[in-house]
């Protein structure tokens, strides 16, 4: 009954931000049958023929809110991963947006992601895991080599902060090209855009 209610809401009343949040969601309790039923609901949401203009404008509006309230430039020398421009939060947001745009989860098919996004997500997740394990997240890092020595080989060469900056800039460039410019909204038009239940085409 609860799953039926979730499906009804997602298909009839949900806004785009709710679908964006559903993309990476997975069932963690309830058994194989419930997990299969949840995945079926999620697939229906992802594959629905949504209005592409509404999707990109809603995504831009939500991104603007995230950037206003959560995203902050990193302090110099601080191991900032999640909330920096182009960091983990924005990378995952872009992956969710592209999943809705393409009608399938790019988390399940990472080879279909833009290479720059896939590389950024890989770096963010590796660095975040190490930083959390060692208690270094969002703290000044005196010896970046201490972290890079614990990364997979492709990230272990070169300056860690330079690599993080390059990946973040690549993600912000993708967001600009794939969400901000296509939305056609800026200034007062962005402020005035009102999100509503997802429309199909």
GROMACS .gro file of C-alpha atoms in nm:
model
  201
    1UNK     CA    1   0.000   0.000   0.000
    2UNK     CA    2   0.276   0.244   0.090
    3UNK     CA    3   0.464   0.164  -0.230
    4UNK     CA    4   0.147   0.218  -0.431
    5UNK     CA    5   0.108   0.558  -0.264
    6UNK     CA    6   0.469   0.644  -0.347
    7UNK     CA    7   0.412   0.551  -0.711
    8UNK     CA    8   0.090   0.752  -0.732
    9UNK     CA    9   0.260   1.059  -0.585
   10UNK     CA   10   0.569   1.030  -0.804
   11UNK     CA   11   0.366   0.983  -1.122
   12UNK     CA   12   0.088   1.235  -1.056
   13UNK     CA   13   0.195   1.506  -0.811
   14UNK     CA   14   0.574   1.510  -0.768
   15UNK     CA   15   0.791   1.802  -0.873
   16UNK     CA   16   1.116   1.757  -1.063
   17UNK     CA   17   1.327   1.793  -0.748
   18UNK     CA   18   1.155   1.485  -0.605
   19UNK     CA   19   1.245   1.285  -0.916
   20UNK     CA   20   1.603   1.411  -0.894
   21UNK     CA   21   1.618   1.286  -0.536
   22UNK     CA   22   1.474   0.948  -0.640
   23UNK     CA   23   1.744   0.877  -0.900
   24UNK     CA   24   2.018   0.762  -0.656
   25UNK     CA   25   1.769   0.616  -0.405
   26UNK     CA   26   1.774   0.248  -0.323
   27UNK     CA   27   1.576   0.026  -0.087
   28UNK     CA   28   1.776  -0.077   0.219
   29UNK     CA   29   1.508  -0.278   0.402
   30UNK     CA   30   1.218  -0.494   0.293
   31UNK     CA   31   1.348  -0.800   0.112
   32UNK     CA   32   1.399  -0.893  -0.251
   33UNK     CA   33   1.033  -0.865  -0.354
   34UNK     CA   34   0.999  -0.516  -0.210
   35UNK     CA   35   1.330  -0.411  -0.366
   36UNK     CA   36   1.211  -0.533  -0.705
   37UNK     CA   37   0.882  -0.347  -0.668
   38UNK     CA   38   1.066  -0.029  -0.568
   39UNK     CA   39   1.297  -0.058  -0.867
   40UNK     CA   40   0.992  -0.096  -1.093
   41UNK     CA   41   0.841   0.227  -0.957
   42UNK     CA   42   1.174   0.404  -0.996
   43UNK     CA   43   1.208   0.282  -1.356
   44UNK     CA   44   0.860   0.412  -1.438
   45UNK     CA   45   0.955   0.753  -1.301
   46UNK     CA   46   1.283   0.765  -1.493
   47UNK     CA   47   1.138   0.652  -1.825
   48UNK     CA   48   0.828   0.873  -1.831
   49UNK     CA   49   0.822   1.109  -2.134
   50UNK     CA   50   0.873   1.432  -1.940
   51UNK     CA   51   0.864   1.784  -2.081
   52UNK     CA   52   1.233   1.861  -2.156
   53UNK     CA   53   1.192   2.238  -2.113
   54UNK     CA   54   1.032   2.197  -1.771
   55UNK     CA   55   1.304   1.953  -1.668
   56UNK     CA   56   1.595   2.182  -1.750
   57UNK     CA   57   1.429   2.491  -1.603
   58UNK     CA   58   1.327   2.314  -1.283
   59UNK     CA   59   1.679   2.174  -1.255
   60UNK     CA   60   1.827   2.523  -1.297
   61UNK     CA   61   1.595   2.666  -1.032
   62UNK     CA   62   1.686   2.394  -0.782
   63UNK     CA   63   2.055   2.433  -0.864
   64UNK     CA   64   2.029   2.806  -0.792
   65UNK     CA   65   1.884   2.727  -0.448
   66UNK     CA   66   2.157   2.475  -0.377
   67UNK     CA   67   2.423   2.725  -0.474
   68UNK     CA   68   2.266   2.997  -0.262
   69UNK     CA   69   2.229   2.791   0.053
   70UNK     CA   70   2.483   2.506   0.040
   71UNK     CA   71   2.765   2.551  -0.210
   72UNK     CA   72   3.072   2.747  -0.096
   73UNK     CA   73   3.417   2.804  -0.251
   74UNK     CA   74   3.678   2.596  -0.067
   75UNK     CA   75   3.931   2.761   0.160
   76UNK     CA   76   4.289   2.732   0.039
   77UNK     CA   77   4.453   2.410   0.151
   78UNK     CA   78   4.130   2.263   0.293
   79UNK     CA   79   4.021   1.918   0.181
   80UNK     CA   80   3.676   2.030   0.066
   81UNK     CA   81   3.496   1.764  -0.136
   82UNK     CA   82   3.119   1.779  -0.106
   83UNK     CA   83   3.004   2.141  -0.099
   84UNK     CA   84   3.257   2.314  -0.324
   85UNK     CA   85   3.143   2.438  -0.668
   86UNK     CA   86   3.170   2.137  -0.897
   87UNK     CA   87   3.224   1.909  -0.598
   88UNK     CA   88   3.047   1.589  -0.499
   89UNK     CA   89   2.704   1.744  -0.441
   90UNK     CA   90   2.695   1.924  -0.776
   91UNK     CA   91   2.844   1.621  -0.954
   92UNK     CA   92   2.574   1.392  -0.815
   93UNK     CA   93   2.309   1.652  -0.897
   94UNK     CA   94   2.425   1.662  -1.259
   95UNK     CA   95   2.426   1.281  -1.276
   96UNK     CA   96   2.066   1.274  -1.147
   97UNK     CA   97   1.959   1.540  -1.398
   98UNK     CA   98   2.115   1.353  -1.689
   99UNK     CA   99   1.950   1.032  -1.570
  100UNK     CA  100   1.607   1.196  -1.593
  101UNK     CA  101   1.698   1.352  -1.926
  102UNK     CA  102   1.807   1.021  -2.076
  103UNK     CA  103   1.539   0.807  -1.911
  104UNK     CA  104   1.764   0.568  -1.719
  105UNK     CA  105   1.992   0.579  -1.418
  106UNK     CA  106   2.345   0.677  -1.512
  107UNK     CA  107   2.452   0.541  -1.173
  108UNK     CA  108   2.368   0.198  -1.312
  109UNK     CA  109   2.540   0.279  -1.644
  110UNK     CA  110   2.832   0.506  -1.556
  111UNK     CA  111   2.997   0.440  -1.893
  112UNK     CA  112   2.720   0.655  -2.046
  113UNK     CA  113   2.809   0.958  -1.834
  114UNK     CA  114   3.023   1.236  -1.981
  115UNK     CA  115   3.380   1.128  -1.913
  116UNK     CA  116   3.453   1.446  -1.716
  117UNK     CA  117   3.161   1.376  -1.480
  118UNK     CA  118   3.253   1.011  -1.436
  119UNK     CA  119   3.614   1.102  -1.355
  120UNK     CA  120   3.507   1.370  -1.110
  121UNK     CA  121   3.268   1.139  -0.924
  122UNK     CA  122   3.539   0.876  -0.900
  123UNK     CA  123   3.789   1.123  -0.755
  124UNK     CA  124   3.540   1.279  -0.512
  125UNK     CA  125   3.432   0.942  -0.375
  126UNK     CA  126   3.785   0.811  -0.332
  127UNK     CA  127   3.907   1.129  -0.162
  128UNK     CA  128   3.595   1.151   0.056
  129UNK     CA  129   3.639   0.793   0.176
  130UNK     CA  130   4.001   0.853   0.268
  131UNK     CA  131   3.926   1.191   0.426
  132UNK     CA  132   3.643   1.052   0.638
  133UNK     CA  133   3.846   0.750   0.743
  134UNK     CA  134   4.137   0.969   0.851
  135UNK     CA  135   3.926   1.255   0.992
  136UNK     CA  136   4.056   1.505   0.735
  137UNK     CA  137   3.737   1.615   0.560
  138UNK     CA  138   3.696   1.996   0.545
  139UNK     CA  139   4.018   2.043   0.740
  140UNK     CA  140   4.346   2.210   0.637
  141UNK     CA  141   4.578   1.955   0.482
  142UNK     CA  142   4.946   2.008   0.552
  143UNK     CA  143   5.065   1.710   0.347
  144UNK     CA  144   4.851   1.634   0.038
  145UNK     CA  145   5.088   1.349  -0.050
  146UNK     CA  146   4.957   1.172   0.261
  147UNK     CA  147   4.621   1.144   0.085
  148UNK     CA  148   4.736   1.090  -0.272
  149UNK     CA  149   4.955   0.799  -0.160
  150UNK     CA  150   4.634   0.623  -0.057
  151UNK     CA  151   4.446   0.688  -0.381
  152UNK     CA  152   4.426   0.454  -0.683
  153UNK     CA  153   4.717   0.490  -0.922
  154UNK     CA  154   4.542   0.725  -1.167
  155UNK     CA  155   4.499   0.987  -0.893
  156UNK     CA  156   4.824   0.928  -0.705
  157UNK     CA  157   5.044   1.132  -0.940
  158UNK     CA  158   5.047   1.512  -0.935
  159UNK     CA  159   4.921   1.771  -0.691
  160UNK     CA  160   4.597   1.667  -0.518
  161UNK     CA  161   4.453   2.018  -0.500
  162UNK     CA  162   4.531   2.083  -0.867
  163UNK     CA  163   4.348   1.763  -0.960
  164UNK     CA  164   4.049   1.855  -0.744
  165UNK     CA  165   4.033   2.203  -0.895
  166UNK     CA  166   4.050   2.066  -1.248
  167UNK     CA  167   3.771   1.814  -1.183
  168UNK     CA  168   3.552   2.076  -1.015
  169UNK     CA  169   3.598   2.316  -1.306
  170UNK     CA  170   3.508   2.041  -1.553
  171UNK     CA  171   3.184   1.971  -1.365
  172UNK     CA  172   3.086   2.339  -1.343
  173UNK     CA  173   3.152   2.365  -1.717
  174UNK     CA  174   2.921   2.071  -1.783
  175UNK     CA  175   2.651   2.219  -1.559
  176UNK     CA  176   2.674   2.547  -1.746
  177UNK     CA  177   2.652   2.374  -2.084
  178UNK     CA  178   2.385   2.117  -1.996
  179UNK     CA  179   2.158   2.297  -1.747
  180UNK     CA  180   2.215   2.670  -1.713
  181UNK     CA  181   2.245   2.777  -2.078
  182UNK     CA  182   1.973   2.543  -2.213
  183UNK     CA  183   1.725   2.661  -1.947
  184UNK     CA  184   1.726   3.012  -2.094
  185UNK     CA  185   1.656   3.151  -1.746
  186UNK     CA  186   1.857   3.422  -1.576
  187UNK     CA  187   1.801   3.710  -1.339
  188UNK     CA  188   1.436   3.791  -1.278
  189UNK     CA  189   1.319   3.516  -1.514
  190UNK     CA  190   1.495   3.255  -1.300
  191UNK     CA  191   1.356   3.409  -0.981
  192UNK     CA  192   1.005   3.405  -1.127
  193UNK     CA  193   1.015   3.046  -1.256
  194UNK     CA  194   0.762   2.841  -1.059
  195UNK     CA  195   0.809   2.469  -1.023
  196UNK     CA  196   0.502   2.248  -1.045
  197UNK     CA  197   0.413   1.881  -1.086
  198UNK     CA  198   0.610   1.712  -1.363
  199UNK     CA  199   0.447   1.744  -1.705
  200UNK     CA  200   0.468   1.471  -1.967
  201UNK     CA  201   0.490   1.524  -2.343
   0.00000   0.00000   0.00000
